[in-house]
mmCIF file of C-alpha atoms in Angstrom:
data_model
loop_
_atom_site.group_PDB
_atom_site.id
_atom_site.type_symbol
_atom_site.label_atom_id
_atom_site.label_comp_id
_atom_site.label_asym_id
_atom_site.label_seq_id
_atom_site.Cartn_x
_atom_site.Cartn_y
_atom_site.Cartn_z
ATOM 1 C CA UNK T 86 32.250 101.880 180.684
ATOM 2 C CA UNK T 87 35.742 100.190 179.699
ATOM 3 C CA UNK T 88 35.792 96.540 180.576
ATOM 4 C CA UNK T 89 39.488 95.136 181.181
ATOM 5 C CA UNK T 90 39.994 91.635 179.934
ATOM 6 C CA UNK T 91 42.859 88.913 180.712
ATOM 7 C CA UNK T 92 46.587 89.489 181.238
ATOM 8 C CA UNK T 93 48.437 90.213 184.131
ATOM 9 C CA UNK T 94 46.029 92.528 186.559
ATOM 10 C CA UNK T 95 48.668 92.700 189.213
ATOM 11 C CA UNK T 96 51.168 94.415 186.893
ATOM 12 C CA UNK T 97 48.542 96.511 185.011
ATOM 13 C CA UNK T 98 46.233 98.061 187.640
ATOM 14 C CA UNK T 99 44.594 100.259 184.851
ATOM 15 C CA UNK T 100 43.963 100.196 181.293
ATOM 16 C CA UNK T 101 41.287 102.639 180.209
ATOM 17 C CA UNK T 102 39.877 104.151 176.882
ATOM 18 C CA UNK T 103 38.865 107.601 177.965
ATOM 19 C CA UNK T 104 37.003 109.835 175.388
ATOM 20 C CA UNK T 105 35.920 113.272 175.522
ATOM 21 C CA UNK T 106 32.374 111.830 174.888
ATOM 22 C CA UNK T 107 31.118 108.305 174.729
ATOM 23 C CA UNK T 108 28.577 109.732 172.141
ATOM 24 C CA UNK T 109 29.421 111.061 168.716
ATOM 25 C CA UNK T 110 26.560 113.465 167.612
ATOM 26 C CA UNK T 111 25.860 113.899 163.844
ATOM 27 C CA UNK T 112 23.479 116.707 163.088
ATOM 28 C CA UNK T 113 21.402 116.152 159.817
ATOM 29 C CA UNK T 114 20.999 113.392 157.180
ATOM 30 C CA UNK T 115 23.884 111.387 155.914
ATOM 31 C CA UNK T 116 24.157 113.862 153.090
ATOM 32 C CA UNK T 117 24.226 117.074 154.748
ATOM 33 C CA UNK T 118 25.691 116.370 158.351
ATOM 34 C CA UNK T 119 29.246 117.431 159.011
ATOM 35 C CA UNK T 120 31.668 115.177 160.245
ATOM 36 C CA UNK T 121 32.412 114.774 164.102
ATOM 37 C CA UNK T 122 35.879 114.322 165.915
ATOM 38 C CA UNK T 123 36.263 111.122 168.137
ATOM 39 C CA UNK T 124 38.956 112.361 170.603
ATOM 40 C CA UNK T 125 40.395 110.753 173.759
ATOM 41 C CA UNK T 126 43.552 109.121 175.677
ATOM 42 C CA UNK T 127 44.417 105.379 176.016
ATOM 43 C CA UNK T 128 45.828 105.357 179.459
ATOM 44 C CA UNK T 129 47.334 102.527 181.658
ATOM 45 C CA UNK T 130 49.153 102.213 185.061
ATOM 46 C CA UNK T 131 51.907 99.669 185.540
ATOM 47 C CA UNK T 132 53.062 98.729 189.216
ATOM 48 C CA UNK T 133 55.992 96.800 187.878
ATOM 49 C CA UNK T 134 58.040 96.537 184.543
ATOM 50 C CA UNK T 135 56.256 95.011 181.721
ATOM 51 C CA UNK T 136 57.620 93.385 178.392
ATOM 52 C CA UNK T 137 55.460 94.409 175.670
ATOM 53 C CA UNK T 138 55.292 93.926 171.641
ATOM 54 C CA UNK T 139 53.130 96.638 170.874
ATOM 55 C CA UNK T 140 50.276 98.805 172.013
ATOM 56 C CA UNK T 141 47.189 99.196 169.742
ATOM 57 C CA UNK T 142 43.723 100.541 169.735
ATOM 58 C CA UNK T 143 41.078 99.707 167.235
ATOM 59 C CA UNK T 144 37.651 101.219 166.247
ATOM 60 C CA UNK T 145 35.305 98.806 164.312
ATOM 61 C CA UNK T 146 31.630 99.573 163.335
ATOM 62 C CA UNK T 147 29.544 96.310 162.471
ATOM 63 C CA UNK T 148 26.251 95.961 160.758
ATOM 64 C CA UNK T 149 24.028 92.583 161.119
ATOM 65 C CA UNK T 150 20.971 91.970 159.562
ATOM 66 C CA UNK T 151 19.079 88.774 159.864
ATOM 67 C CA UNK T 152 15.476 87.604 159.179
ATOM 68 C CA UNK T 153 13.417 84.572 158.858
ATOM 69 C CA UNK T 154 11.988 84.205 155.265
ATOM 70 C CA UNK T 155 8.415 83.695 154.472
ATOM 71 C CA UNK T 156 9.023 80.257 153.145
ATOM 72 C CA UNK T 157 10.506 77.392 155.213
ATOM 73 C CA UNK T 158 14.000 77.827 153.717
ATOM 74 C CA UNK T 159 16.784 78.754 155.852
ATOM 75 C CA UNK T 160 17.107 81.908 157.642
ATOM 76 C CA UNK T 161 19.174 84.903 155.997
ATOM 77 C CA UNK T 162 21.762 86.526 157.814
ATOM 78 C CA UNK T 163 24.307 88.931 156.833
ATOM 79 C CA UNK T 164 27.153 90.849 158.842
ATOM 80 C CA UNK T 165 29.662 93.290 157.524
ATOM 81 C CA UNK T 166 32.247 95.675 159.010
ATOM 82 C CA UNK T 167 30.966 99.431 157.935
ATOM 83 C CA UNK T 168 34.073 101.393 159.645
ATOM 84 C CA UNK T 169 37.505 100.440 160.924
ATOM 85 C CA UNK T 170 40.163 102.535 162.256
ATOM 86 C CA UNK T 171 43.487 101.260 163.802
ATOM 87 C CA UNK T 172 46.185 103.322 166.139
ATOM 88 C CA UNK T 173 49.584 102.028 166.795
ATOM 89 C CA UNK T 174 51.272 103.711 169.668
ATOM 90 C CA UNK T 175 54.563 102.128 169.723
ATOM 91 C CA UNK T 176 56.623 102.457 166.469
ATOM 92 C CA UNK T 177 59.411 100.215 167.018
ATOM 93 C CA UNK T 178 62.582 100.630 164.915
ATOM 94 C CA UNK T 179 63.759 97.270 165.630
ATOM 95 C CA UNK T 180 62.259 93.869 164.797
ATOM 96 C CA UNK T 181 58.556 93.879 165.892
ATOM 97 C CA UNK T 182 58.871 90.327 166.869
ATOM 98 C CA UNK T 183 61.130 91.565 169.679
ATOM 99 C CA UNK T 184 59.645 92.784 173.133
ATOM 100 C CA UNK T 185 60.133 96.271 174.646
ATOM 101 C CA UNK T 186 60.141 96.657 178.591
ATOM 102 C CA UNK T 187 58.239 99.354 179.993
ATOM 103 C CA UNK T 188 59.041 100.652 183.315
ATOM 104 C CA UNK T 189 56.502 101.161 186.279
ATOM 105 C CA UNK T 190 54.365 104.358 186.045
ATOM 106 C CA UNK T 191 51.427 106.054 184.422
ATOM 107 C CA UNK T 192 51.228 106.115 180.552
ATOM 108 C CA UNK T 193 48.867 108.226 178.230
ATOM 109 C CA UNK T 194 48.615 107.990 174.481
ATOM 110 C CA UNK T 195 46.432 110.671 172.938
ATOM 111 C CA UNK T 196 44.311 109.919 169.791
ATOM 112 C CA UNK T 197 41.739 111.485 167.585
ATOM 113 C CA UNK T 198 39.966 110.839 164.232
ATOM 114 C CA UNK T 199 37.384 112.758 162.271
ATOM 115 C CA UNK T 200 34.348 110.583 161.678
ATOM 116 C CA UNK T 201 32.383 111.382 158.377
ATOM 117 C CA UNK T 202 28.944 112.792 158.520
ATOM 118 C CA UNK T 203 27.815 109.708 156.552
ATOM 119 C CA UNK T 204 28.857 107.332 158.920
ATOM 120 C CA UNK T 205 25.655 104.997 159.750
ATOM 121 C CA UNK T 206 24.272 105.823 163.219
ATOM 122 C CA UNK T 207 24.059 103.148 165.901
ATOM 123 C CA UNK T 208 20.913 100.991 165.744
ATOM 124 C CA UNK T 209 20.384 98.892 169.028
ATOM 125 C CA UNK T 210 17.366 97.235 170.547
ATOM 126 C CA UNK T 211 15.973 95.329 167.567
ATOM 127 C CA UNK T 212 15.854 91.450 167.503
ATOM 128 C CA UNK T 213 16.757 91.138 163.824
ATOM 129 C CA UNK T 214 19.392 93.954 163.046
ATOM 130 C CA UNK T 215 21.888 96.148 164.620
ATOM 131 C CA UNK T 216 24.667 98.584 163.925
ATOM 132 C CA UNK T 217 27.229 98.832 166.963
ATOM 133 C CA UNK T 218 30.399 100.485 167.334
ATOM 134 C CA UNK T 219 33.197 99.133 169.767
ATOM 135 C CA UNK T 220 36.732 99.903 170.666
ATOM 136 C CA UNK T 221 39.497 97.557 171.785
ATOM 137 C CA UNK T 222 42.598 98.514 173.255
ATOM 138 C CA UNK T 223 45.396 95.887 173.559
ATOM 139 C CA UNK T 224 48.830 95.760 175.391
ATOM 140 C CA UNK T 225 50.402 92.929 173.122
ATOM 141 C CA UNK T 226 52.776 90.678 175.175
ATOM 142 C CA UNK T 227 55.533 88.452 174.008
ATOM 143 C CA UNK T 228 55.021 84.971 173.158
ATOM 144 C CA UNK T 229 53.534 82.742 175.636
ATOM 145 C CA UNK T 230 52.258 85.547 177.556
ATOM 146 C CA UNK T 231 48.541 86.750 177.518
ATOM 147 C CA UNK T 232 47.567 90.009 175.891
ATOM 148 C CA UNK T 233 46.058 92.454 178.216
ATOM 149 C CA UNK T 234 42.989 94.306 176.379
ATOM 150 C CA UNK T 235 40.312 96.593 177.286
ATOM 151 C CA UNK T 236 36.875 97.319 175.408
ATOM 152 C CA UNK T 237 34.356 100.141 175.130
ATOM 153 C CA UNK T 238 31.303 100.873 173.587
ATOM 154 C CA UNK T 239 30.498 103.856 171.350
ATOM 155 C CA UNK T 240 27.158 105.305 170.357
ATOM 156 C CA UNK T 241 26.895 107.269 167.156
ATOM 157 C CA UNK T 242 23.760 109.254 167.164
ATOM 158 C CA UNK T 243 22.159 111.142 164.312
ATOM 159 C CA UNK T 244 19.982 113.808 165.630
ATOM 160 C CA UNK T 245 17.898 116.275 163.667
ATOM 161 C CA UNK T 246 19.276 119.741 162.310
ATOM 162 C CA UNK T 247 18.096 122.731 164.012
ATOM 163 C CA UNK T 248 16.352 123.833 160.794
ATOM 164 C CA UNK T 249 14.846 120.328 160.082
ATOM 165 C CA UNK T 250 11.248 120.828 158.779
ATOM 166 C CA UNK T 251 9.974 117.925 161.180
ATOM 167 C CA UNK T 252 10.744 120.271 164.003
ATOM 168 C CA UNK T 253 8.355 122.927 162.774
ATOM 169 C CA UNK T 254 5.716 121.048 160.916
ATOM 170 C CA UNK T 255 2.311 120.327 162.731
ATOM 171 C CA UNK T 256 0.903 117.120 161.682
ATOM 172 C CA UNK T 257 -3.035 117.441 161.300
ATOM 173 C CA UNK T 258 -6.087 116.066 159.730
ATOM 174 C CA UNK T 259 -8.973 118.552 159.230
ATOM 175 C CA UNK T 260 -11.962 117.825 157.417
ATOM 176 C CA UNK T 261 -15.886 117.644 157.368
ATOM 177 C CA UNK T 262 -17.811 114.544 157.496
ATOM 178 C CA UNK T 263 -20.881 115.823 155.588
ATOM 179 C CA UNK T 264 -23.842 115.431 157.855
ATOM 180 C CA UNK T 265 -22.003 114.304 160.733
ATOM 181 C CA UNK T 266 -19.185 116.345 162.250
ATOM 182 C CA UNK T 267 -16.223 118.632 161.604
ATOM 183 C CA UNK T 268 -12.912 117.429 163.150
ATOM 184 C CA UNK T 269 -9.430 118.145 163.751
ATOM 185 C CA UNK T 270 -6.784 115.675 164.856
ATOM 186 C CA UNK T 271 -3.153 116.895 165.463
ATOM 187 C CA UNK T 272 0.157 116.719 167.084
ATOM 188 C CA UNK T 273 2.194 119.865 167.427
ATOM 189 C CA UNK T 274 5.224 118.689 165.501
ATOM 190 C CA UNK T 275 6.225 115.641 163.246
ATOM 191 C CA UNK T 276 9.359 115.260 165.363
ATOM 192 C CA UNK T 277 9.372 114.025 168.914
ATOM 193 C CA UNK T 278 12.008 113.262 171.505
ATOM 194 C CA UNK T 279 13.010 109.856 172.264
ATOM 195 C CA UNK T 280 11.588 108.729 175.785
ATOM 196 C CA UNK T 281 9.288 111.618 176.249
ATOM 197 C CA UNK T 282 5.637 111.946 175.059
ATOM 198 C CA UNK T 283 3.418 113.051 172.002
ATOM 199 C CA UNK T 284 0.941 115.656 172.841
ATOM 200 C CA UNK T 285 -2.441 114.868 170.943
ATOM 201 C CA UNK T 286 -5.344 117.539 170.480
ATOM 202 C CA UNK T 287 -8.663 116.156 169.123
ATOM 203 C CA UNK T 288 -11.431 118.565 168.397
ATOM 204 C CA UNK T 289 -14.860 117.689 167.020
ATOM 205 C CA UNK T 290 -18.047 120.041 166.179
ATOM 206 C CA UNK T 291 -21.273 117.786 165.678
ATOM 207 C CA UNK T 292 -23.216 118.652 162.601
ATOM 208 C CA UNK T 293 -25.724 115.942 163.722
ATOM 209 C CA UNK T 294 -28.095 116.512 166.467
ATOM 210 C CA UNK T 295 -27.935 113.682 169.121
ATOM 211 C CA UNK T 296 -24.249 112.738 167.949
ATOM 212 C CA UNK T 297 -22.012 111.998 170.988
ATOM 213 C CA UNK T 298 -18.251 111.303 171.267
ATOM 214 C CA UNK T 299 -17.104 107.955 172.616
ATOM 215 C CA UNK T 300 -13.443 106.614 173.324
ATOM 216 C CA UNK T 301 -10.392 107.620 171.714
ATOM 217 C CA UNK T 302 -7.925 104.975 170.861
ATOM 218 C CA UNK T 303 -4.388 105.552 169.802
ATOM 219 C CA UNK T 304 -1.758 103.247 168.654
ATOM 220 C CA UNK T 305 1.924 103.948 167.899
ATOM 221 C CA UNK T 306 3.121 101.653 165.151
ATOM 222 C CA UNK T 307 6.910 101.199 164.352
ATOM 223 C CA UNK T 308 7.648 99.896 160.727
ATOM 224 C CA UNK T 309 10.722 97.986 160.005
ATOM 225 C CA UNK T 310 12.512 97.421 156.740
ATOM 226 C CA UNK T 311 15.606 95.189 156.621
ATOM 227 C CA UNK T 312 17.397 94.521 153.359
ATOM 228 C CA UNK T 313 20.387 92.632 152.244
ATOM 229 C CA UNK T 314 21.567 93.788 148.920
ATOM 230 C CA UNK T 315 24.474 91.243 148.434
ATOM 231 C CA UNK T 316 21.567 88.480 148.765
ATOM 232 C CA UNK T 317 18.929 90.358 147.063
ATOM 233 C CA UNK T 318 16.512 90.061 150.075
ATOM 234 C CA UNK T 319 14.163 92.326 151.919
ATOM 235 C CA UNK T 320 11.932 91.935 154.618
ATOM 236 C CA UNK T 321 9.100 94.207 156.392
ATOM 237 C CA UNK T 322 7.492 93.893 159.631
ATOM 238 C CA UNK T 323 5.645 96.180 162.348
ATOM 239 C CA UNK T 324 5.213 96.198 166.012
ATOM 240 C CA UNK T 325 3.197 98.176 168.268
ATOM 241 C CA UNK T 326 4.931 100.538 170.394
ATOM 242 C CA UNK T 327 2.349 102.104 172.531
ATOM 243 C CA UNK T 328 -1.512 101.887 172.695
ATOM 244 C CA UNK T 329 -3.712 103.991 174.956
ATOM 245 C CA UNK T 330 -7.690 104.541 175.287
ATOM 246 C CA UNK T 331 -8.940 107.804 176.379
ATOM 247 C CA UNK T 332 -12.429 108.575 177.786
ATOM 248 C CA UNK T 333 -12.216 112.283 178.980
ATOM 249 C CA UNK T 334 -13.013 115.235 177.082
ATOM 250 C CA UNK T 335 -15.520 118.141 177.350
ATOM 251 C CA UNK T 336 -17.316 120.794 175.558
ATOM 252 C CA UNK T 337 -16.031 124.308 175.008
ATOM 253 C CA UNK T 338 -17.934 127.585 173.534
ATOM 254 C CA UNK T 339 -16.580 128.798 169.973
ATOM 255 C CA UNK T 340 -16.748 132.565 169.277
ATOM 256 C CA UNK T 341 -19.633 131.794 166.972
ATOM 257 C CA UNK T 342 -21.717 130.290 169.619
ATOM 258 C CA UNK T 343 -21.209 126.534 168.618
ATOM 259 C CA UNK T 344 -19.927 124.061 170.933
ATOM 260 C CA UNK T 345 -16.823 122.198 170.193
ATOM 261 C CA UNK T 346 -15.807 118.813 171.763
ATOM 262 C CA UNK T 347 -12.189 118.758 172.793
ATOM 263 C CA UNK T 348 -9.669 116.409 174.165
ATOM 264 C CA UNK T 349 -5.929 116.805 175.056
ATOM 265 C CA UNK T 350 -3.880 113.803 175.537
ATOM 266 C CA UNK T 351 -0.028 113.036 176.184
ATOM 267 C CA UNK T 352 0.803 109.591 174.453
ATOM 268 C CA UNK T 353 3.803 108.334 176.651
ATOM 269 C CA UNK T 354 6.821 106.957 174.841
ATOM 270 C CA UNK T 355 9.011 104.069 176.089
ATOM 271 C CA UNK T 356 12.377 104.976 177.583
ATOM 272 C CA UNK T 357 13.863 101.665 176.521
ATOM 273 C CA UNK T 358 15.511 100.585 172.963
ATOM 274 C CA UNK T 359 14.330 97.144 173.601
ATOM 275 C CA UNK T 360 10.687 98.578 173.203
ATOM 276 C CA UNK T 361 11.171 101.528 170.770
ATOM 277 C CA UNK T 362 13.871 102.564 168.303
ATOM 278 C CA UNK T 363 14.354 105.921 166.797
ATOM 279 C CA UNK T 364 13.533 106.573 163.184
ATOM 280 C CA UNK T 365 16.434 105.835 160.921
ATOM 281 C CA UNK T 366 17.603 104.910 157.469
ATOM 282 C CA UNK T 367 20.885 103.440 157.925
ATOM 283 C CA UNK T 368 22.575 101.455 155.518
ATOM 284 C CA UNK T 369 20.352 98.325 155.419
ATOM 285 C CA UNK T 370 18.101 99.219 158.362
ATOM 286 C CA UNK T 371 15.020 101.413 157.926
ATOM 287 C CA UNK T 372 12.705 102.371 160.816
ATOM 288 C CA UNK T 373 9.531 104.505 160.711
ATOM 289 C CA UNK T 374 6.719 105.540 162.907
ATOM 290 C CA UNK T 375 3.093 106.378 162.521
ATOM 291 C CA UNK T 376 0.256 107.316 165.188
ATOM 292 C CA UNK T 377 -3.027 106.130 164.158
ATOM 293 C CA UNK T 378 -5.917 107.464 166.174
ATOM 294 C CA UNK T 379 -9.630 106.376 166.302
ATOM 295 C CA UNK T 380 -12.589 108.098 167.603
ATOM 296 C CA UNK T 381 -15.890 106.523 168.388
ATOM 297 C CA UNK T 382 -19.042 108.586 167.110
ATOM 298 C CA UNK T 383 -22.329 107.406 168.613
ATOM 299 C CA UNK T 384 -25.102 108.163 166.186
ATOM 300 C CA UNK T 385 -28.711 109.020 167.550
ATOM 301 C CA UNK T 386 -30.086 105.939 165.392
ATOM 302 C CA UNK T 387 -28.016 103.669 167.822
ATOM 303 C CA UNK T 388 -25.236 102.573 165.296
ATOM 304 C CA UNK T 389 -21.530 103.452 166.029
ATOM 305 C CA UNK T 390 -19.224 105.262 163.622
ATOM 306 C CA UNK T 391 -15.504 105.470 163.816
ATOM 307 C CA UNK T 392 -13.188 108.111 162.643
ATOM 308 C CA UNK T 393 -9.682 107.032 161.934
ATOM 309 C CA UNK T 394 -6.680 109.105 161.090
ATOM 310 C CA UNK T 395 -2.977 108.393 160.707
ATOM 311 C CA UNK T 396 0.008 110.781 161.470
ATOM 312 C CA UNK T 397 3.556 110.378 160.675
ATOM 313 C CA UNK T 398 5.664 110.598 163.563
ATOM 314 C CA UNK T 399 9.503 111.010 163.510
ATOM 315 C CA UNK T 400 11.188 109.786 166.884
ATOM 316 C CA UNK T 401 14.675 111.187 167.333
ATOM 317 C CA UNK T 402 17.353 110.977 170.007
ATOM 318 C CA UNK T 403 18.058 114.414 171.549
ATOM 319 C CA UNK T 404 21.816 115.409 172.397
ATOM 320 C CA UNK T 405 20.742 116.398 175.931
ATOM 321 C CA UNK T 406 18.376 113.434 176.573
ATOM 322 C CA UNK T 407 20.764 110.587 175.528
ATOM 323 C CA UNK T 408 20.481 106.570 176.159
ATOM 324 C CA UNK T 409 22.650 105.145 178.712
ATOM 325 C CA UNK T 410 24.882 102.070 178.558
ATOM 326 C CA UNK T 411 21.903 99.829 179.425
ATOM 327 C CA UNK T 412 19.935 101.092 176.563
ATOM 328 C CA UNK T 413 17.456 103.023 178.670
ATOM 329 C CA UNK T 414 16.848 106.887 179.127
ATOM 330 C CA UNK T 415 17.434 108.027 182.894
ATOM 331 C CA UNK T 416 17.517 111.759 182.500
ATOM 332 C CA UNK T 417 14.076 113.840 182.563
ATOM 333 C CA UNK T 418 13.371 116.685 180.400
ATOM 334 C CA UNK T 419 11.564 119.721 181.820
ATOM 335 C CA UNK T 420 7.739 119.450 181.672
ATOM 336 C CA UNK T 421 7.666 122.629 179.531
ATOM 337 C CA UNK T 422 10.742 121.830 177.229
ATOM 338 C CA UNK T 423 10.482 122.939 173.687
ATOM 339 C CA UNK T 424 12.060 121.193 170.715
ATOM 340 C CA UNK T 425 14.592 123.991 170.075
ATOM 341 C CA UNK T 426 16.058 123.250 173.320
ATOM 342 C CA UNK T 427 16.767 119.753 172.635
ATOM 343 C CA UNK T 428 18.175 119.972 169.149
ATOM 344 C CA UNK T 429 21.008 122.028 169.725
ATOM 345 C CA UNK T 430 24.238 119.906 170.314
ATOM 346 C CA UNK T 431 25.594 120.938 173.704
ATOM 347 C CA UNK T 432 29.265 122.212 174.182
ATOM 348 C CA UNK T 433 31.096 119.907 176.151
ATOM 349 C CA UNK T 434 33.802 120.693 178.550
ATOM 350 C CA UNK T 435 35.428 117.706 180.036
ATOM 351 C CA UNK T 436 38.359 117.414 182.356
ATOM 352 C CA UNK T 437 39.813 114.013 183.207
ATOM 353 C CA UNK T 438 42.770 113.582 185.880
ATOM 354 C CA UNK T 439 44.568 110.627 186.945
ATOM 355 C CA UNK T 440 44.832 110.532 190.872
ATOM 356 C CA UNK T 441 47.225 107.759 191.431
ATOM 357 C CA UNK T 442 46.519 104.448 189.629
ATOM 358 C CA UNK T 443 43.037 103.726 188.682
ATOM 359 C CA UNK T 444 41.338 106.788 190.027
ATOM 360 C CA UNK T 445 39.749 109.535 187.923
ATOM 361 C CA UNK T 446 37.974 112.660 188.368
ATOM 362 C CA UNK T 447 35.453 113.885 185.916
ATOM 363 C CA UNK T 448 33.560 116.940 185.186
ATOM 364 C CA UNK T 449 30.986 117.581 182.371
ATOM 365 C CA UNK T 450 29.412 120.852 181.730
ATOM 366 C CA UNK T 451 26.491 121.041 179.128
ATOM 367 C CA UNK T 452 24.611 124.061 177.760
ATOM 368 C CA UNK T 453 21.971 124.171 175.139
ATOM 369 C CA UNK T 454 19.935 126.655 173.214
ATOM 370 C CA UNK T 455 18.080 127.134 169.747
ATOM 371 C CA UNK T 456 14.757 128.248 168.070
ATOM 372 C CA UNK T 457 11.940 126.661 166.308
ATOM 373 C CA UNK T 458 9.120 127.765 164.071
ATOM 374 C CA UNK T 459 5.671 126.301 163.526
ATOM 375 C CA UNK T 460 3.940 125.507 160.254
ATOM 376 C CA UNK T 461 0.846 123.377 159.297
ATOM 377 C CA UNK T 462 0.440 120.517 157.087
ATOM 378 C CA UNK T 463 -2.582 118.557 156.379
ATOM 379 C CA UNK T 464 -2.883 114.764 155.459
ATOM 380 C CA UNK T 465 -6.228 112.897 154.556
ATOM 381 C CA UNK T 466 -8.258 110.895 157.087
ATOM 382 C CA UNK T 467 -10.074 107.610 156.516
ATOM 383 C CA UNK T 468 -13.719 107.148 157.822
ATOM 384 C CA UNK T 469 -14.981 103.697 158.695
ATOM 385 C CA UNK T 470 -18.586 103.173 159.738
ATOM 386 C CA UNK T 471 -19.817 100.041 161.462
ATOM 387 C CA UNK T 472 -23.150 98.844 162.905
ATOM 388 C CA UNK T 473 -23.868 97.986 166.538
ATOM 389 C CA UNK T 474 -27.107 96.983 168.117
ATOM 390 C CA UNK T 475 -28.977 100.146 169.716
#
């Protein structure tokens, strides 16, 4: 959404920054990603003649990192411009200090810029750091007259490349606890779409007569690393994104005649950036996620053992499940969606037409497709035993 600020609104009935897309999609890491084109039109409508000294458009990317140190010293804050681009739409041959009169009517100034694939992605929703991109259009007025400006928010999303290993790597812990059980804890892929859910599968074969399965507890943890190289400082912290406890599960017969206790669950992810941020490694901000699973095992002698596993999760923003201006997800993916459908960048066809002054028509067509494979990866589990009264 474009926000009009100040100036003579009776004369300028419309000042708008119209982009082919309000979201720039970069596929792959900063090393491998190709650039993307930012393209649009600066348009405004004048009811009467207006004296101007210039018409400008500016794109600025800003990174801010701030944190409280462990000691009682002053807080550390750092802000810098990481990208900047200016467009000048009136090239005056005469003295720029003099004004030029524009007559009534509709005005359009197209612009475009290739943004590098290494551009840091937008990071929004954290209390201590952010990376934001803002555009500002300005109609510069003569001296003693207020300039007229409009602002627009641009989001840069770095999504996974279609061949990224995280899309096809099953995260699993499979092992044997001697004399107690054989177990498997897994999620179908390391990658997970922001705002959806993580499917979890737990399977346990008892090797101890009388062993029963208790509750399964899951906690999704988010790990932050904020660094300011200019000040030689670094801070790490964590927060719990989601917790869930499951009591369901049941036995199924195996081909060899043994019984296996199985549980299937969906761990819902938040749909707001204020509660969860995508995995990223952008400039001075790094975010990672892990899913920690613990299973209670009730032994026949009365004490309780606990099986623990930690699975890495990579949360990414899908090009067809994007976040709105309010930093929340409003779209809904089909229940049976697959990762190959959400990693492809949709071709966008957009038509914009001006109907009179201040009225627009917008059409947006999106199509998606791709393909994914499945692999297995194993990582170690940790086992913890605690004693409880019989």
